[in-house]
C-alpha positions as MATLAB code, in Angstrom:
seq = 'XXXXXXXXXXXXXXXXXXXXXXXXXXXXXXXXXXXXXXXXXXXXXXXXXXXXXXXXXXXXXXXXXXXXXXXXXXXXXXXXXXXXXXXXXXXXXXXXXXXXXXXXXXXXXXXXXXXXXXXXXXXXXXXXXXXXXXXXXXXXXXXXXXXXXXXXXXXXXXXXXXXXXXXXXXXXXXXXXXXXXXXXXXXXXXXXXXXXXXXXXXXXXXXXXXXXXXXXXXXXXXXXXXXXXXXXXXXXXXXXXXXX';
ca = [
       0.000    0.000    0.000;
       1.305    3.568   -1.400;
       2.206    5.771    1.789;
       0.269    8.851    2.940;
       1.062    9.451    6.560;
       4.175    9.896    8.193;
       4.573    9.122   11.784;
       7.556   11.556   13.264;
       9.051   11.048   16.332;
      10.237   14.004   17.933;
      13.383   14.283   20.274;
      16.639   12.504   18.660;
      14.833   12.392   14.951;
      14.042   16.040   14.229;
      16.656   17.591   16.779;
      20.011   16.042   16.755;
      20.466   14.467   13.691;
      19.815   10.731   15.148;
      22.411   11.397   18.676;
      20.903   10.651   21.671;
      20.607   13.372   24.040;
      22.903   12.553   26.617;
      25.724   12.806   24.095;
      24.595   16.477   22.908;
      24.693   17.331   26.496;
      27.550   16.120   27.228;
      29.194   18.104   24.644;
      27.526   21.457   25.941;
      29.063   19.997   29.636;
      32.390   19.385   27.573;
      32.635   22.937   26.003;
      31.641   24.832   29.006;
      34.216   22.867   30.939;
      36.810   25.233   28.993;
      35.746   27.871   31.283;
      34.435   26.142   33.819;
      37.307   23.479   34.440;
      35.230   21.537   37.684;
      32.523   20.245   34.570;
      35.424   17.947   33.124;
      34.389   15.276   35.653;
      31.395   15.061   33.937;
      32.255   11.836   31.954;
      31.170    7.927   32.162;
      28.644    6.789   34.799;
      28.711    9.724   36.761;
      27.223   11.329   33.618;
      24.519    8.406   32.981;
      23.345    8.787   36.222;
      23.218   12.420   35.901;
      21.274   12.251   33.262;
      19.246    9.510   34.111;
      18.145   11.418   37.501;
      17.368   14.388   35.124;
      14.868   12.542   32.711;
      13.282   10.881   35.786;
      12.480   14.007   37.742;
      11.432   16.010   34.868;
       8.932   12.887   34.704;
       7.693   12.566   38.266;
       7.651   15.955   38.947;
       5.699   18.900   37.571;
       9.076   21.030   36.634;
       8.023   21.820   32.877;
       5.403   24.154   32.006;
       3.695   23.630   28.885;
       4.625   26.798   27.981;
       8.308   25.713   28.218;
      10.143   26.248   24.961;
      13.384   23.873   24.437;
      15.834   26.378   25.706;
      13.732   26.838   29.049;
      13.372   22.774   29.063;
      17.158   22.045   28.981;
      17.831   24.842   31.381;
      15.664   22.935   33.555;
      17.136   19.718   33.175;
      20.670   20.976   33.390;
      20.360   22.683   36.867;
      18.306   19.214   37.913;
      21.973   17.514   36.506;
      23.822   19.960   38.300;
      22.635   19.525   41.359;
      22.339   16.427   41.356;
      26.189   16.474   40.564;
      27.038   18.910   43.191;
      25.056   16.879   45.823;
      27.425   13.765   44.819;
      30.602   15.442   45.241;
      31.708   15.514   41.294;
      31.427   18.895   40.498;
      32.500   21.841   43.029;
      30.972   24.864   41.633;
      29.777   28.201   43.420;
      26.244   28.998   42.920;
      26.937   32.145   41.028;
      29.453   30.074   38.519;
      26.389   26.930   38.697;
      23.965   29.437   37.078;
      26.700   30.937   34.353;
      27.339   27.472   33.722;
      23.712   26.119   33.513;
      23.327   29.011   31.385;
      25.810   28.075   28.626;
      25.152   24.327   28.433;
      21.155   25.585   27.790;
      22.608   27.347   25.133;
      25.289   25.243   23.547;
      22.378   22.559   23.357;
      19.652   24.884   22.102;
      21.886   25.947   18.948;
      22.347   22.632   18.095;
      18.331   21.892   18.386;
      17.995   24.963   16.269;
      20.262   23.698   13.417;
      18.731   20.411   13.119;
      15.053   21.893   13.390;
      15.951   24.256   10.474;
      17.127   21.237    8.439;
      14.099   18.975    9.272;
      12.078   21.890    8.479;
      13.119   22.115    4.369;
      12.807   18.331    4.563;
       9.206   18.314    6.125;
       8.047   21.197    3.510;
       9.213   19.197    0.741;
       7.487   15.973    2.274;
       4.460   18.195    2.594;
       4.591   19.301   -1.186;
       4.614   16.168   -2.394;
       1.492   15.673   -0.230;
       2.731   13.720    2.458;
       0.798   14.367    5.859;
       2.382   14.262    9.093;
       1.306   13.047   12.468;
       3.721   13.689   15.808;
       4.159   10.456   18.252;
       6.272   11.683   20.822;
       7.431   10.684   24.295;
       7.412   14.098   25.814;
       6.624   16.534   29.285;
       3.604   18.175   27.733;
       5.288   21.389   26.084;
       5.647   20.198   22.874;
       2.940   22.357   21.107;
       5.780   24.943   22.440;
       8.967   23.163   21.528;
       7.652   23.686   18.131;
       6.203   26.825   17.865;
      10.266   27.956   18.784;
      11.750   25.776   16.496;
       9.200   26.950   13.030;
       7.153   23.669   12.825;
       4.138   23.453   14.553;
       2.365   24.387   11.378;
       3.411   20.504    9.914;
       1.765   18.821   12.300;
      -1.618   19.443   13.236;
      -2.062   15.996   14.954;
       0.386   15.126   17.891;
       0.458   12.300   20.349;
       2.514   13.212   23.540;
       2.815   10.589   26.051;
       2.266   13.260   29.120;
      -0.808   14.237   27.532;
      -1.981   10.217   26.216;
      -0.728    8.441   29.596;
       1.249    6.035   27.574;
       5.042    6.261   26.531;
       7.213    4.043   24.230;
       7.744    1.557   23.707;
       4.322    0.617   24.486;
       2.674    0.289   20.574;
      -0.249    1.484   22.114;
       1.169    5.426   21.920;
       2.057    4.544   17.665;
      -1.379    2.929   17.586;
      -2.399    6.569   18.964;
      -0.841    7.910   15.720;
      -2.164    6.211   13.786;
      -5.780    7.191   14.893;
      -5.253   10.622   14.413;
      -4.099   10.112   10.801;
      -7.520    8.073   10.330;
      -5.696    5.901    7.526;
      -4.783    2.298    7.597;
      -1.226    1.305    9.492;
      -0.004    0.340    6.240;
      -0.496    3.649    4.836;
       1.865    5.055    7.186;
       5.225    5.169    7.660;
       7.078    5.525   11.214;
      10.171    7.532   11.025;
      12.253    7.366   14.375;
      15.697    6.976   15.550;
      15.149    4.363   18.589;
      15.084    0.629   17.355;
      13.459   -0.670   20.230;
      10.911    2.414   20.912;
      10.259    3.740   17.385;
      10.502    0.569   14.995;
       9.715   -2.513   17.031;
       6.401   -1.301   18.097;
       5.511    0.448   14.618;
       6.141   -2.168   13.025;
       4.257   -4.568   14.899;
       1.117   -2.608   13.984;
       1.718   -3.273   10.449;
       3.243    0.348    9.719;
       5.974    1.040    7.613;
       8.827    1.607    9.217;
      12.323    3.881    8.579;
      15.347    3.988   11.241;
      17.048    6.326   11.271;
      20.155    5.107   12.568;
      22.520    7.060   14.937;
      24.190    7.223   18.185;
      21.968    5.374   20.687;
      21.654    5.151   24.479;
      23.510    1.719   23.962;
      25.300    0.198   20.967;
      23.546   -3.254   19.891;
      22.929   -4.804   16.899;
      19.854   -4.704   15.578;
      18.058   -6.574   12.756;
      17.828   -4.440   10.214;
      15.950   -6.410    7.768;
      13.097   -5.292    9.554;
      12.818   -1.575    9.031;
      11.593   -0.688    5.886;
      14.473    1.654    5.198;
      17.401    2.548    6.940;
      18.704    6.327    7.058;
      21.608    7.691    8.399;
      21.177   11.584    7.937;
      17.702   12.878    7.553;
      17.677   14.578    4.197;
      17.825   10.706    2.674;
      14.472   10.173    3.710;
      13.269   12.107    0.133;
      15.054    9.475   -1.302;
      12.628    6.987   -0.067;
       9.570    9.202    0.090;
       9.058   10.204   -3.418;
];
């Protein structure tokens, strides 16, 4: 069956060109550290469980807003690293040089959002004008209608599925099944473009969507099958080579 939806993910697909977000961050932490010297013992599995503690109390707790853009999300997450950081004994930082430095890792990591988002956004318009529609699935903290609006392209999706909103998360199929839904199509006619094997393509696929990895840095190295994506990517502009 001839596409006509595309299912996006968000975070790691449209934002960092496939890297998981603990690596982007750690490069902001990395190229603050020039000034801030204390942030070079950010590294290893001090750093996981940094940024581990980050993700789960920006989950449990009701930090974000929904008017949070990404810039105000990361700074967010970054003083909840921080802390958490401090607290441990890895970083010694005064409070005035915590903020300077929470500061510039918000915005090291923001830029590089904002690069991505600008590329995804030329790719999404030409999706879109060769009649492609587009539905967000999303494992988010319920600010993504504002994540968006910053980055120039809310107008391409005017159906998302956010798991703080839906009260499901991946890699539960139930949030894809969600997407498809909104696009009121059969699975088949859609396509599910994400850059996590196990949370994007597994569960896609087991709906009977079409699937395309796009294949990057992950959380953890493993090898995957990848007979079973449809297509695999490894820098988003290829996707208009499959999409025609």
């Amino acid at each position: 069956m001839t596409p006509t939806t595309l299912l996006f993910d968000y975070g790691g697909t449209l934002d960092s060109g496939a890297r998981h977000w603990n690596f982007v961050l750690l490069d902001g932490y990395r190229h603050t550290a020039e000034r801030f010297p204390a942030l070079r013992a950010v590294d290893g599995e001090v750093w996981r469980a940094a940024y581990v503690h980050g993700e789960r109390t920006l989950a449990r707790q009701p930090i974000v807003t929904p008017d949070d853009d990404f810039r105000t999300l990361l700074h967010k997450k970054i003083a909840v690293e921080l802390a958490f950081l401090r607290e441990g004994g890895t970083v010694t930082l005064s409070d005035a040089d915590c903020a300077t430095a929470t500061d510039a890792i918000a915005d090291y990591c923001d830029h590089a959002a904002r690069r991505h988002a600008d590329e995804a956004r030329h790719i999404l318009q030409t999706l879109r004008d060769r009649g492609y529609r587009f539905v967000l699935v999303t494992n988010f903290y319920g600010n993504i209608h504002a994540v968006l609006r910053a980055y120039g392209l809310a107008d391409f999706f005017p159906h998302i599925v956010e798991s703080a909103v839906v009260g499901v998360r991946k890699p539960d199929p139930a949030i894809w099944q969600l997407g498809i839904d909104a696009a009121a199509v059969p699975a088949a006619s859609c396509v599910a473009i994400g850059d996590s094997f196990s949370k994007d393509i597994v569960p896609a696929h087991s709906l009977g969507a079409q699937t395309i990895w796009f294949k990057g840095e992950e959380w953890e190295q493993k090898d995957y099958d990848e007979t079973l994506p449809t297509h695999v990517i490894t820098a988003l502009p290829q996707l208009l080579d499959h999409l025609l």
